C-alpha atoms as one frame of an Amber mdcrd trajectory, in Angstrom:
protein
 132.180 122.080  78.383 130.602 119.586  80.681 129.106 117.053  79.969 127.374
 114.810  82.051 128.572 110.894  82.416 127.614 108.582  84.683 130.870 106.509
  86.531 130.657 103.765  88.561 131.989 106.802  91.592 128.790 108.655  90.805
 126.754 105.707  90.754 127.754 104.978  94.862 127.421 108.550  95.742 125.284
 108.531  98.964 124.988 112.333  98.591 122.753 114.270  96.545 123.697 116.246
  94.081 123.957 120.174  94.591 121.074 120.947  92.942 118.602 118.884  94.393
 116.348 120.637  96.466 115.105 118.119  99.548 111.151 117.871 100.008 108.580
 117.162 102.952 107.129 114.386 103.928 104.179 114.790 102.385 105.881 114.781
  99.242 108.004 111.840 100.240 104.845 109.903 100.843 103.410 110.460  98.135
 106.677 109.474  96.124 106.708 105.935  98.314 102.997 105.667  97.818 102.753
 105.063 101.649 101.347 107.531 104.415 103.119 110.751 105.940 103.157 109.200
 109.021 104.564 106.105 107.938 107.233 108.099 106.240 108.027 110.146 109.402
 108.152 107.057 111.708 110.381 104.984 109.693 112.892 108.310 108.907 112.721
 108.502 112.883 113.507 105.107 113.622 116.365 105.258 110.705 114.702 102.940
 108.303 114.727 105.039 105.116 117.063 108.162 104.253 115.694 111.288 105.705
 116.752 114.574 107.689 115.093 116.134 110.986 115.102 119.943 111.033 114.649
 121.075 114.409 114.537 119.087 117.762 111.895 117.313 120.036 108.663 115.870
 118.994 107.556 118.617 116.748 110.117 118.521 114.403 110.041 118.570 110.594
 111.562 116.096 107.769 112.986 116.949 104.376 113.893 114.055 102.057 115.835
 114.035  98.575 114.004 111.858  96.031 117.082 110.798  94.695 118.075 108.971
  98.339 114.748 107.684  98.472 114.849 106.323  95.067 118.466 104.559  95.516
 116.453 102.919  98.880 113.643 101.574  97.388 115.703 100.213  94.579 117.819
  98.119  97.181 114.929  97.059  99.320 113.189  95.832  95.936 116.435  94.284
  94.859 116.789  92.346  98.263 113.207  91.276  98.459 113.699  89.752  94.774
 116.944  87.712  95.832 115.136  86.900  98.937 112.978  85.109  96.707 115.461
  83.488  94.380 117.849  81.903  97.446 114.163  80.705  98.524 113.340  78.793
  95.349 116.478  76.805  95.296 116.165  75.336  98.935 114.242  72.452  99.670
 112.526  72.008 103.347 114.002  68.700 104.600
């Protein structure tokens, strides 16, 4: 029987799970709401989660959803404390 429970382990997984299939970039943008290029630039400069298949200029991207998901949440989750630590200092 398994059943499926969510631990605090599973939570910090970096790693997809098994049965995730990764998608292109288009599909990537499209999840991110922002431009393929945008989404191959930033995955090339290490920004957000992604993997190159193939070498040199002409290469392709695949993304999981599920890494792209855990980034956004963090980078939304930043920019909101960003904003909180900002409201509490005063400008001397």
């Amino acid at each position: 029987m398994s059943t499926n429970i969510i631990t605090a382990a599973n939570m910090q997984r970096k790693v997809p799970q098994a049965s995730e299939r990764p998608v292109s970039a288009k599909v990537a943008a499209d999840f991110l709401q922002m431009h393929v290029r945008s989404i191959t630039r930033l995955a090339g400069a290490g920004h957000i989660p992604g993997h190159p298949i193939g070498y040199g200029q002409r290469k392709k991207w695949r993304f999981y959803i599920s890494e792209l998901d855990e980034w956004l949440r963090a980078q939304i989750c930043s920019e909101a404390s960003r904003r909180r630590q900002g409201k509490g200092e005063q400008v001397a």
